[in-house]
Tab-separated table of C-alpha atoms and ligand atoms in Angstrom:
chain	number	residue	atom	x	y	z
A	12	MET	CA	-173.388	71.429	45.936
A	13	SER	CA	-175.867	71.872	49.241
A	14	ASP	CA	-179.494	72.996	49.348
A	15	THR	CA	-179.996	76.272	51.222
A	16	ALA	CA	-182.815	77.651	52.885
A	17	LYS	CA	-182.515	81.889	53.298
A	18	LEU	CA	-183.735	83.643	56.256
A	19	HIS	CA	-184.677	87.417	56.310
A	20	LEU	CA	-184.721	89.032	59.826
A	21	PRO	CA	-186.940	91.790	60.565
A	22	ASP	CA	-183.436	93.824	60.970
A	23	GLY	CA	-182.562	93.599	57.421
A	24	GLN	CA	-180.299	91.139	58.143
A	25	SER	CA	-180.771	87.813	55.887
A	26	ILE	CA	-178.262	84.352	56.076
A	27	ASP	CA	-177.750	81.459	53.677
A	28	LEU	CA	-178.656	78.071	56.037
A	29	PRO	CA	-177.632	74.648	54.622
A	30	VAL	CA	-180.323	72.017	54.469
A	31	LEU	CA	-178.979	69.063	55.331
A	32	THR	CA	-180.569	65.237	53.854
A	33	GLY	CA	-180.423	62.490	55.847
A	34	SER	CA	-180.257	59.092	54.372
A	35	GLU	CA	-184.368	58.248	54.797
A	36	ASN	CA	-184.449	61.735	52.558
A	37	GLU	CA	-185.540	63.661	56.071
A	38	LYS	CA	-184.517	67.420	55.890
A	39	ALA	CA	-183.233	69.491	58.329
A	40	ILE	CA	-181.645	73.243	58.552
A	41	ASP	CA	-178.056	73.710	60.231
A	42	ILE	CA	-178.787	76.881	61.924
A	43	SER	CA	-175.340	76.293	64.008
A	44	ASN	CA	-173.833	79.731	62.996
A	45	LEU	CA	-177.240	81.316	63.192
A	46	ARG	CA	-176.292	82.925	66.734
A	47	ALA	CA	-172.594	83.763	65.658
A	48	LYS	CA	-174.014	85.313	62.087
A	49	THR	CA	-176.958	86.954	63.175
A	50	GLY	CA	-176.846	87.033	67.359
A	51	HIS	CA	-180.476	85.581	66.883
A	52	ILE	CA	-181.716	82.387	68.596
A	53	THR	CA	-184.192	79.795	67.747
A	54	LEU	CA	-186.859	79.356	70.480
A	55	ASP	CA	-188.436	75.821	70.517
A	56	PRO	CA	-190.008	74.191	73.751
A	57	GLY	CA	-189.949	70.772	73.847
A	58	PHE	CA	-187.403	70.452	70.888
A	59	VAL	CA	-190.404	69.775	68.914
A	60	ASN	CA	-188.467	70.547	65.903
A	61	THR	CA	-184.951	70.489	66.908
A	62	GLY	CA	-182.206	67.987	66.264
A	63	PRO	CA	-179.713	68.062	68.776
A	64	CYS	CA	-177.227	65.593	66.552
A	65	GLU	CA	-177.052	63.780	63.464
A	66	SER	CA	-177.239	59.976	64.198
A	67	ALA	CA	-176.993	57.030	62.591
A	68	ILE	CA	-178.853	54.269	65.719
A	69	THR	CA	-182.379	54.448	65.526
A	70	TYR	CA	-184.536	55.421	62.620
A	71	LEU	CA	-188.143	56.163	62.887
A	72	ASP	CA	-191.115	57.632	60.767
A	73	GLY	CA	-193.776	58.664	63.446
A	74	GLU	CA	-195.989	59.311	60.838
A	75	LYS	CA	-195.769	55.836	58.388
A	76	GLY	CA	-195.243	53.624	62.097
A	77	ILE	CA	-191.913	52.490	60.845
A	78	LEU	CA	-188.678	51.756	63.610
A	79	GLN	CA	-185.502	50.557	62.397
A	80	TYR	CA	-182.401	49.987	64.221
A	81	ARG	CA	-179.506	50.467	62.637
A	82	GLY	CA	-181.650	49.784	59.290
A	83	TYR	CA	-183.134	46.499	60.568
A	84	PRO	CA	-186.761	46.636	60.743
A	85	ILE	CA	-188.370	46.294	64.485
A	86	GLU	CA	-190.642	43.754	63.392
A	87	GLU	CA	-187.353	41.247	61.859
A	88	LEU	CA	-185.326	41.841	65.187
A	89	ALA	CA	-188.320	41.128	67.062
A	90	GLU	CA	-188.954	37.667	65.581
A	91	HIS	CA	-184.955	36.554	64.928
A	92	SER	CA	-183.055	38.016	67.599
A	93	THR	CA	-182.208	38.263	71.251
A	94	PHE	CA	-181.647	41.414	73.086
A	95	ILE	CA	-177.805	41.066	73.806
A	96	GLU	CA	-177.511	40.450	69.908
A	97	VAL	CA	-179.895	43.539	69.514
A	98	GLY	CA	-177.549	45.218	72.424
A	99	TYR	CA	-174.714	44.554	70.541
A	100	LEU	CA	-175.804	45.784	67.040
A	101	LEU	CA	-177.007	49.392	68.461
A	102	ILE	CA	-173.599	49.444	70.581
A	103	HIS	CA	-171.667	48.567	67.453
A	104	GLY	CA	-173.562	49.180	64.578
A	105	GLU	CA	-173.621	45.768	62.956
A	106	LEU	CA	-175.189	42.450	64.034
A	107	PRO	CA	-172.730	40.315	65.762
A	108	ASN	CA	-171.205	37.227	63.337
A	109	ARG	CA	-171.101	33.919	65.864
A	110	LYS	CA	-167.860	34.226	67.702
A	111	GLN	CA	-168.329	38.030	68.127
A	112	LEU	CA	-171.761	37.073	69.939
A	113	GLU	CA	-169.872	34.652	72.217
A	114	VAL	CA	-167.513	36.804	72.933
A	115	TYR	CA	-170.020	39.283	74.034
A	116	VAL	CA	-172.557	37.246	75.787
A	117	ASP	CA	-169.607	35.532	77.402
A	118	ARG	CA	-168.205	38.992	78.502
A	119	ILE	CA	-171.772	40.321	79.783
A	120	SER	CA	-172.549	37.081	81.952
A	121	LYS	CA	-169.144	37.406	83.583
A	122	HIS	CA	-169.928	40.805	84.721
A	123	ALA	CA	-173.545	40.277	86.200
A	124	MET	CA	-171.974	40.217	89.719
A	125	ILE	CA	-171.600	43.529	91.910
A	126	HIS	CA	-169.329	43.945	94.581
A	127	GLU	CA	-170.191	42.478	97.832
A	128	ASP	CA	-170.311	46.033	99.649
A	129	MET	CA	-173.028	46.973	97.726
A	130	LYS	CA	-175.544	44.744	98.671
A	131	LEU	CA	-175.149	47.148	101.778
A	132	PHE	CA	-176.438	49.853	99.950
A	133	PHE	CA	-179.833	48.334	99.836
A	134	GLU	CA	-180.215	48.563	103.611
A	135	GLY	CA	-180.311	51.941	103.468
A	136	PHE	CA	-183.384	52.417	101.370
A	137	SER	CA	-186.910	53.086	102.788
A	138	LYS	CA	-189.266	50.307	102.504
A	139	THR	CA	-191.369	52.362	100.269
A	140	ALA	CA	-188.681	53.299	97.780
A	141	HIS	CA	-189.477	53.379	94.641
A	142	PRO	CA	-187.304	51.132	92.590
A	143	MET	CA	-186.111	52.933	89.944
A	144	VAL	CA	-184.519	55.597	92.699
A	145	ILE	CA	-182.906	52.675	94.130
A	146	LEU	CA	-181.960	51.268	90.123
A	147	SER	CA	-180.653	54.882	89.494
A	148	SER	CA	-178.995	55.620	92.384
A	149	MET	CA	-177.151	52.052	92.494
A	150	VAL	CA	-175.774	52.333	88.710
A	151	SER	CA	-174.789	56.117	89.530
A	152	SER	CA	-172.805	54.128	92.900
A	153	LEU	CA	-170.949	51.935	89.866
A	154	SER	CA	-168.804	54.444	89.392
A	155	ALA	CA	-167.191	54.234	92.804
A	156	TYR	CA	-165.921	51.440	91.962
A	157	TYR	CA	-164.844	51.766	88.360
A	158	THR	CA	-162.730	54.194	88.554
A	159	GLU	CA	-161.282	54.234	85.337
A	160	ALA	CA	-164.290	55.114	84.065
A	161	SER	CA	-164.389	58.919	85.127
A	162	GLY	CA	-163.138	61.704	82.711
A	163	LYS	CA	-161.919	60.357	79.307
A	164	ALA	CA	-161.174	57.160	80.116
A	165	SER	CA	-164.544	56.676	80.506
A	166	ILE	CA	-165.014	56.517	76.612
A	167	GLU	CA	-161.321	54.672	75.902
A	168	ASN	CA	-162.880	51.838	78.383
A	169	LEU	CA	-166.389	52.241	77.198
A	170	GLU	CA	-166.271	48.292	76.003
A	171	ILE	CA	-166.037	46.560	79.595
A	172	ASN	CA	-167.831	49.428	80.997
A	173	SER	CA	-171.163	49.023	79.071
A	174	ALA	CA	-170.538	45.167	79.685
A	175	ARG	CA	-170.459	45.822	83.198
A	176	LEU	CA	-173.743	48.020	82.851
A	177	ILE	CA	-175.605	46.003	80.661
A	178	ALA	CA	-174.652	42.948	83.249
A	179	LYS	CA	-175.122	44.542	86.231
A	180	ILE	CA	-178.367	46.647	86.075
A	181	SER	CA	-180.450	43.461	85.983
A	182	THR	CA	-178.480	42.184	89.076
A	183	ILE	CA	-179.687	45.418	90.898
A	184	ALA	CA	-183.327	45.231	89.107
A	185	ALA	CA	-183.787	41.976	90.746
A	186	PHE	CA	-181.767	42.702	94.012
A	187	SER	CA	-184.172	45.115	94.468
A	188	TYR	CA	-187.299	43.741	94.092
A	189	LYS	CA	-185.843	40.628	96.254
A	190	LYS	CA	-185.429	43.387	99.333
A	191	SER	CA	-188.951	44.616	98.873
A	192	VAL	CA	-190.393	41.193	99.500
A	193	GLY	CA	-188.064	40.347	101.980
A	194	GLN	CA	-186.706	37.168	100.173
A	195	PRO	CA	-182.509	36.123	99.777
A	196	PHE	CA	-180.732	37.901	96.773
A	197	VAL	CA	-180.040	35.001	94.039
A	198	TYR	CA	-176.767	35.512	92.707
A	199	PRO	CA	-176.184	35.651	89.010
A	200	LYS	CA	-175.149	32.375	86.897
A	201	ASP	CA	-172.994	32.936	84.119
A	202	GLU	CA	-174.265	29.870	82.081
A	203	LEU	CA	-177.825	31.280	81.969
A	204	SER	CA	-178.925	33.560	79.026
A	205	TYR	CA	-179.417	37.027	79.644
A	206	CYS	CA	-183.071	36.682	80.237
A	207	VAL	CA	-183.237	33.579	82.261
A	208	ASN	CA	-180.689	34.585	84.491
A	209	PHE	CA	-182.586	38.067	85.303
A	210	LEU	CA	-186.043	35.704	85.974
A	211	ASN	CA	-183.879	33.254	88.028
A	212	MET	CA	-182.831	36.257	90.021
A	213	MET	CA	-186.006	37.592	90.453
A	214	PHE	CA	-188.067	34.398	91.273
A	215	SER	CA	-186.353	31.500	92.266
A	216	VAL	CA	-185.967	31.035	95.961
A	217	PRO	CA	-182.982	28.427	97.575
A	218	ALA	CA	-185.874	26.492	98.851
A	219	GLU	CA	-187.421	25.609	96.179
A	220	SER	CA	-186.506	24.146	92.023
A	221	TYR	CA	-187.432	27.164	89.518
A	222	GLU	CA	-188.518	26.110	86.374
A	223	ILE	CA	-188.755	28.661	83.618
A	224	ASP	CA	-191.386	28.564	81.031
A	225	PRO	CA	-189.409	29.563	78.045
A	226	ASP	CA	-192.397	31.483	76.627
A	227	ILE	CA	-191.750	33.659	79.503
A	228	VAL	CA	-188.436	33.839	78.592
A	229	ARG	CA	-189.430	34.339	74.616
A	230	SER	CA	-191.798	37.489	75.554
A	231	LEU	CA	-189.118	38.614	77.943
A	232	GLU	CA	-186.485	38.849	74.904
A	233	LEU	CA	-189.244	40.628	72.684
A	234	MET	CA	-189.830	43.248	75.280
A	235	LEU	CA	-186.681	44.219	75.989
A	236	ILE	CA	-185.727	44.361	72.118
A	237	LEU	CA	-188.737	46.156	71.557
A	238	HIS	CA	-187.457	49.289	74.669
A	239	ALA	CA	-183.392	49.003	73.288
A	240	ASP	CA	-183.615	52.433	71.573
A	241	HIS	CA	-185.980	55.041	70.337
A	242	GLU	CA	-183.591	58.158	69.134
A	243	GLN	CA	-183.805	61.705	70.714
A	244	ASN	CA	-186.359	60.855	73.443
A	245	CYS	CA	-186.272	62.158	76.932
A	246	SER	CA	-183.983	59.792	78.407
A	247	ALA	CA	-181.394	59.577	75.323
A	248	SER	CA	-181.057	63.190	75.384
A	249	THR	CA	-180.450	63.407	78.899
A	250	VAL	CA	-177.529	60.757	78.944
A	251	ARG	CA	-176.603	62.597	75.628
A	252	VAL	CA	-176.679	66.059	77.718
A	253	VAL	CA	-175.006	64.335	81.290
A	254	GLY	CA	-172.803	62.579	79.167
A	255	SER	CA	-171.477	65.751	76.957
A	256	SER	CA	-170.337	67.466	80.109
A	257	MET	CA	-167.882	63.887	80.471
A	258	ALA	CA	-169.441	62.772	82.920
A	259	ASN	CA	-169.292	58.869	82.746
A	260	VAL	CA	-171.399	56.560	81.579
A	261	TYR	CA	-172.591	55.413	84.861
A	262	ALA	CA	-173.366	58.821	85.611
A	263	SER	CA	-174.998	59.474	82.328
A	264	VAL	CA	-176.626	56.489	82.391
A	265	ALA	CA	-178.351	56.712	86.283
A	266	SER	CA	-179.622	60.586	85.060
A	267	GLY	CA	-181.579	58.774	81.839
A	268	ILE	CA	-182.795	56.042	84.029
A	269	LEU	CA	-184.406	58.734	86.311
A	270	ALA	CA	-185.858	60.984	82.900
A	271	LEU	CA	-187.321	57.438	82.000
A	272	TRP	CA	-188.846	57.267	85.551
A	273	GLY	CA	-191.405	60.567	84.786
A	274	PRO	CA	-195.132	59.156	83.873
A	275	LEU	CA	-195.015	60.978	80.802
A	276	HIS	CA	-192.116	59.002	79.844
A	277	GLY	CA	-191.302	55.493	80.361
A	278	GLY	CA	-193.164	55.642	83.714
A	279	ALA	CA	-196.347	55.868	81.863
A	280	ASN	CA	-196.277	51.810	81.595
A	281	GLN	CA	-196.964	51.259	85.179
A	282	GLN	CA	-199.607	54.355	84.816
A	283	ALA	CA	-201.267	52.922	82.407
A	284	VAL	CA	-201.774	49.877	84.514
A	285	GLN	CA	-202.855	51.917	87.197
A	286	MET	CA	-205.280	53.923	85.114
A	287	LEU	CA	-206.757	50.169	84.001
A	288	GLN	CA	-207.043	49.118	87.707
A	289	GLN	CA	-208.688	52.606	88.151
A	290	ILE	CA	-211.481	52.285	85.466
A	291	TYR	CA	-212.074	48.126	86.589
A	292	GLU	CA	-212.736	48.882	90.223
A	293	ASP	CA	-215.012	52.175	89.002
A	294	GLY	CA	-216.891	49.666	87.072
A	295	ALA	CA	-215.586	49.581	83.643
A	296	ASN	CA	-217.410	52.637	82.513
A	297	ILE	CA	-214.860	53.394	79.518
A	298	SER	CA	-217.141	56.274	78.506
A	299	LYS	CA	-216.918	57.905	81.895
A	300	TYR	CA	-212.890	57.779	81.281
A	301	ILE	CA	-212.761	58.935	77.735
A	302	GLU	CA	-215.164	61.903	78.119
A	303	LEU	CA	-212.363	63.005	81.199
A	304	ALA	CA	-209.460	62.663	79.020
A	305	LYS	CA	-210.956	64.675	76.958
A	306	ASN	CA	-211.845	67.179	79.300
A	307	LYS	CA	-210.003	69.958	79.174
A	308	LYS	CA	-210.560	71.072	82.935
A	309	ASN	CA	-209.785	67.648	84.074
A	310	LYS	CA	-206.089	66.764	84.505
A	311	PHE	CA	-206.660	62.798	83.550
A	312	ARG	CA	-205.205	61.731	80.411
A	313	LEU	CA	-205.229	58.106	78.820
A	314	MET	CA	-201.993	56.558	80.013
A	315	GLY	CA	-200.059	55.035	77.667
A	316	PHE	CA	-202.238	56.903	74.496
A	317	GLY	CA	-200.118	59.209	72.087
A	318	HIS	CA	-196.584	59.961	71.285
A	319	ARG	CA	-194.720	62.655	70.468
A	320	VAL	CA	-193.435	61.224	67.544
A	321	TYR	CA	-196.212	58.291	66.518
A	322	LYS	CA	-199.019	60.203	64.777
A	323	ASN	CA	-200.297	56.996	62.802
A	324	PHE	CA	-199.357	53.722	65.024
A	325	ASP	CA	-196.963	52.475	66.856
A	326	PRO	CA	-194.955	49.469	65.636
A	327	ARG	CA	-193.938	48.292	68.901
A	328	ALA	CA	-197.436	48.132	70.179
A	329	LYS	CA	-198.595	45.952	67.086
A	330	ILE	CA	-195.958	43.404	67.962
A	331	ILE	CA	-196.700	43.501	71.574
A	332	LYS	CA	-200.419	43.558	71.346
A	333	LYS	CA	-200.396	40.110	69.312
A	334	VAL	CA	-197.534	38.683	71.967
A	335	CYS	CA	-199.342	39.482	74.477
A	336	HIS	CA	-202.740	37.380	73.535
A	337	LYS	CA	-200.818	34.612	72.899
A	338	LEU	CA	-198.736	34.620	75.938
A	339	LEU	CA	-201.735	35.151	78.407
A	340	LYS	CA	-203.455	32.391	76.410
A	341	LYS	CA	-200.940	30.239	77.316
A	342	LEU	CA	-200.371	31.218	80.963
A	343	GLY	CA	-204.264	30.806	81.100
A	344	VAL	CA	-204.097	34.158	83.033
A	345	ASN	CA	-207.581	35.304	82.521
A	346	ASP	CA	-206.814	39.181	82.930
A	347	PRO	CA	-209.866	41.235	83.272
A	348	LEU	CA	-207.068	44.416	82.263
A	349	LEU	CA	-206.651	43.133	79.017
A	350	GLU	CA	-210.446	42.751	77.701
A	351	LEU	CA	-210.569	46.513	79.657
A	352	ALA	CA	-207.221	47.681	77.217
A	353	LEU	CA	-209.179	46.013	73.942
A	354	GLU	CA	-211.995	47.802	75.143
A	355	LEU	CA	-210.921	50.902	75.915
A	356	GLU	CA	-208.300	50.933	73.062
A	357	ASN	CA	-211.209	50.381	70.217
A	358	ALA	CA	-213.434	53.297	71.790
A	359	ALA	CA	-210.809	55.822	71.174
A	360	LEU	CA	-209.811	55.194	68.256
A	361	GLU	CA	-212.858	55.489	66.998
A	362	ASP	CA	-213.274	58.831	69.091
A	363	GLU	CA	-213.533	61.970	66.980
A	364	TYR	CA	-211.042	63.341	69.723
A	365	PHE	CA	-208.488	60.705	69.645
A	366	ILE	CA	-208.607	60.530	65.817
A	367	GLU	CA	-208.413	64.248	65.124
A	368	LYS	CA	-205.221	64.669	67.658
A	369	LYS	CA	-203.582	61.186	66.334
A	370	LEU	CA	-203.636	59.747	69.374
A	371	TYR	CA	-202.913	56.156	69.284
A	372	PRO	CA	-201.952	53.362	72.051
A	373	THR	CA	-198.268	52.558	72.596
A	374	LEU	CA	-196.311	50.238	73.673
A	375	ASP	CA	-196.519	51.026	77.329
A	376	PHE	CA	-200.576	50.157	76.758
A	377	TYR	CA	-199.509	46.712	76.350
A	378	THR	CA	-196.029	46.024	77.935
A	379	GLY	CA	-197.928	46.563	81.520
A	380	ILE	CA	-200.557	43.947	80.925
A	381	MET	CA	-197.637	41.066	80.186
A	382	TYR	CA	-195.373	42.107	83.117
A	383	ARG	CA	-198.389	41.305	85.699
A	384	ALA	CA	-198.671	38.267	83.407
A	385	ILE	CA	-195.677	36.739	84.172
A	386	GLY	CA	-195.540	38.179	87.931
A	387	ILE	CA	-193.258	41.506	87.541
A	388	PRO	CA	-194.961	43.762	90.409
A	389	LEU	CA	-196.180	47.248	89.305
A	390	ASN	CA	-193.919	49.187	90.600
A	391	MET	CA	-190.925	47.189	88.795
A	392	PHE	CA	-192.178	48.081	85.189
A	393	THR	CA	-190.619	50.859	84.457
A	394	VAL	CA	-187.453	48.987	85.839
A	395	MET	CA	-188.013	46.457	82.851
A	396	PHE	CA	-188.063	49.476	80.201
A	397	ALA	CA	-185.050	50.734	81.626
A	398	LEU	CA	-183.044	47.283	81.589
A	399	GLY	CA	-184.355	47.139	77.677
A	400	ARG	CA	-182.720	50.806	77.108
A	401	VAL	CA	-179.295	50.306	78.321
A	402	PRO	CA	-177.897	49.259	75.559
A	403	GLY	CA	-179.683	52.389	73.392
A	404	TRP	CA	-178.551	54.632	76.235
A	405	ILE	CA	-175.122	53.376	75.800
A	406	ALA	CA	-174.592	53.856	71.818
A	407	GLN	CA	-176.223	57.112	72.119
A	408	TRP	CA	-173.548	58.426	74.231
A	409	LYS	CA	-171.243	56.430	72.521
A	410	GLU	CA	-171.962	58.074	69.059
A	411	MET	CA	-172.431	61.928	70.891
A	412	HIS	CA	-168.841	61.237	72.312
A	413	GLU	CA	-167.367	60.065	68.562
A	414	ASP	CA	-168.958	62.871	67.100
A	415	GLN	CA	-166.370	65.730	66.607
A	416	LYS	CA	-168.927	68.298	65.851
A	417	GLN	CA	-170.606	67.382	69.743
A	418	LYS	CA	-169.746	70.083	72.014
A	419	ILE	CA	-170.819	70.558	75.580
A	420	ALA	CA	-174.842	70.899	75.895
A	421	ARG	CA	-175.847	74.401	76.961
A	422	PRO	CA	-178.955	75.784	74.851
A	423	ARG	CA	-179.369	79.387	74.740
A	424	GLN	CA	-182.957	81.401	76.346
A	425	LEU	CA	-184.978	84.181	75.308
A	426	PHE	CA	-184.796	86.037	78.401
A	427	THR	CA	-188.217	87.472	79.572
A	428	GLY	CA	-187.633	88.734	82.876
A	429	PRO	CA	-187.129	92.420	84.593
A	430	ASN	CA	-184.597	94.490	83.413
A	431	LYS	CA	-181.551	95.872	85.361
A	432	ARG	CA	-182.830	97.835	88.696
A	433	LYS	CA	-181.517	99.062	91.592
A	434	TYR	CA	-181.213	96.761	94.884
A	435	LYS	CA	-183.465	97.714	97.115
A	436	PRO	CA	-182.551	97.568	100.982
A	437	ILE	CA	-185.090	95.501	102.885
A	438	THR	CA	-186.377	98.430	105.189
A	439	GLU	CA	-187.462	100.066	101.929
A	440	ARG	CA	-189.559	96.726	100.567
A	441	ASN	CA	-193.489	96.565	100.685
B	635	ACO	N1	-204.985	61.924	76.568
B	635	ACO	C1	-205.994	62.886	76.326
B	635	ACO	N2	-205.803	63.530	75.936
B	635	ACO	C2	-204.164	63.707	75.634
B	635	ACO	C3	-203.462	62.779	75.193
B	635	ACO	C4	-203.916	61.468	76.465
B	635	ACO	N3	-203.114	60.229	76.413
B	635	ACO	N4	-202.255	62.577	75.087
B	635	ACO	C5	-202.560	63.870	74.393
B	635	ACO	N5	-203.710	64.451	74.156
B	635	ACO	C6	-203.975	65.718	73.784
B	635	ACO	C7	-203.213	66.972	74.983
B	635	ACO	O1	-204.142	67.309	75.761
B	635	ACO	C8	-203.412	68.239	73.475
B	635	ACO	O2	-204.691	68.298	73.035
B	635	ACO	P1	-204.511	70.281	72.860
B	635	ACO	O3	-204.174	70.185	71.163
B	635	ACO	O4	-206.018	70.416	72.856
B	635	ACO	O5	-204.076	70.873	73.716
B	635	ACO	C9	-202.725	67.308	72.128
B	635	ACO	O6	-203.630	65.729	72.227
B	635	ACO	C10	-201.052	67.084	72.023
B	635	ACO	O7	-200.547	66.607	73.284
B	635	ACO	P2	-199.443	67.075	74.154
B	635	ACO	O8	-199.153	66.615	75.031
B	635	ACO	O9	-199.485	68.510	73.501
B	635	ACO	O10	-198.785	66.098	72.702
B	635	ACO	P3	-196.941	66.279	73.239
B	635	ACO	O11	-196.242	65.576	72.342
B	635	ACO	O12	-196.331	67.144	73.936
B	635	ACO	O13	-197.005	65.072	74.765
B	635	ACO	C11	-196.621	63.086	75.059
B	635	ACO	C12	-196.795	63.575	74.000
B	635	ACO	C13	-196.621	63.238	76.222
B	635	ACO	C14	-196.836	61.378	75.153
B	635	ACO	C15	-199.085	62.788	75.543
B	635	ACO	O14	-199.311	62.081	74.464
B	635	ACO	C16	-199.016	62.026	76.776
B	635	ACO	O15	-199.190	62.781	77.680
B	635	ACO	N6	-199.913	60.835	76.472
B	635	ACO	C17	-199.939	60.105	78.137
B	635	ACO	C18	-198.551	59.736	78.511
B	635	ACO	C19	-197.847	58.624	78.483
B	635	ACO	O16	-198.706	57.429	77.763
B	635	ACO	N7	-196.544	58.658	77.557
B	635	ACO	C20	-195.639	57.528	77.067
B	635	ACO	C21	-195.226	58.324	75.961
B	635	ACO	S1	-194.153	56.737	75.227
B	635	ACO	C22	-192.940	56.887	75.985
B	635	ACO	O17	-192.353	58.141	76.479
B	635	ACO	C23	-192.298	55.900	76.419
């Protein structure tokens, strides 16, 4: 028999609520019948205590700094896997064998081209358009070309549509960069690996040959792996909510891209580097900015610091910090922002305010510096995050549709507005 929790309500009602246990022994009170049986709802701004689903994709323990995709520790995946292999794992639940991986890699590379007409779309955006808005619009436009992705058929055709999404999003991202710098689009090449292909589309030009440094490729693989999923965060929840209305996978992922763009979510990687730049240009006065971040009258926050679930350390930040140093050394990049980032991190970690509130640097604090080192422009940082997160969004979308318990997402509210009143004609209003 499962455990139950008893809830006593002020109106004299009481209800037994099942207490469920997850595979890592975490506990959840199942309130799915609460309103039907008692007329009460729960109130939980920001969903801080609310699990909208059961999920078998990603496990994280914010107190212990644990992150696992389908049971595999992020540290092991980061060391041994490729991004495409991790994408397969997230979406299919198991690591692929050699044959499965070959087929998967082949399918993804064969879908990297976008419809020629889509190139015209890039003309329509203003020169100052942020690449995240271009990315989201273009991904949403894919549903205009793959009409078999509408309604229920979207679920049945997910295998092919997910390959299209993973492949085409890198082409769209690279084309939007090329457009912004006025260079010709470089088409994808089937024989190149995902990361090499992306770097080639970004940085090669027809006039010159382009050599790709294998350490840059490995660093990119690593960053995409670390970004690939993070359970029920803001953008994954957006993808699930949008998908729950039977919107197709392209529309759902396009919505996730926009949710990711916000500075409190994926947009933090761009904001973190902008903040470091600002501090550097202002004389690198770290204590001034630490004090500013602590001052509640000021809106300034240390970007790339603090996380809703990590209250000890972000295991991804630990991995990336090491690699960041190695890469910069190898490339001979002497980035004053990295030195500044390290000093800022040390100062914050020794400060009572940050200790007490358990605010640690997250992945975003370091990825920006790595992207800078490999030549990715500032406004493309969050696009890079989105490329990495696509398999996670697809896995979450798929799991939501396979879960018999899921319904259209439709939260409740506690109404605090005016009670019923009589309409006042305009002549009687003050
Ligand atoms: N700098 C200064 N103070 C901070 C910071 C920060 N970076 N982050 C949180 N705090 C303070 C808050 O002011 C608050 O103080 P209070 O309790 O005195 O009011 C307390 O710490 C808790 O912060 P909340 O915002 O309530 O915590 P929440 O879990 O809702 O937010 C968030 C987490 C949004 C990530 C927050 O830490 C933040 O704004 N960080 C900066 C933006 C950022 O780096 N976002 C990326 C997150 S990772 C990702 O999504 C990819």
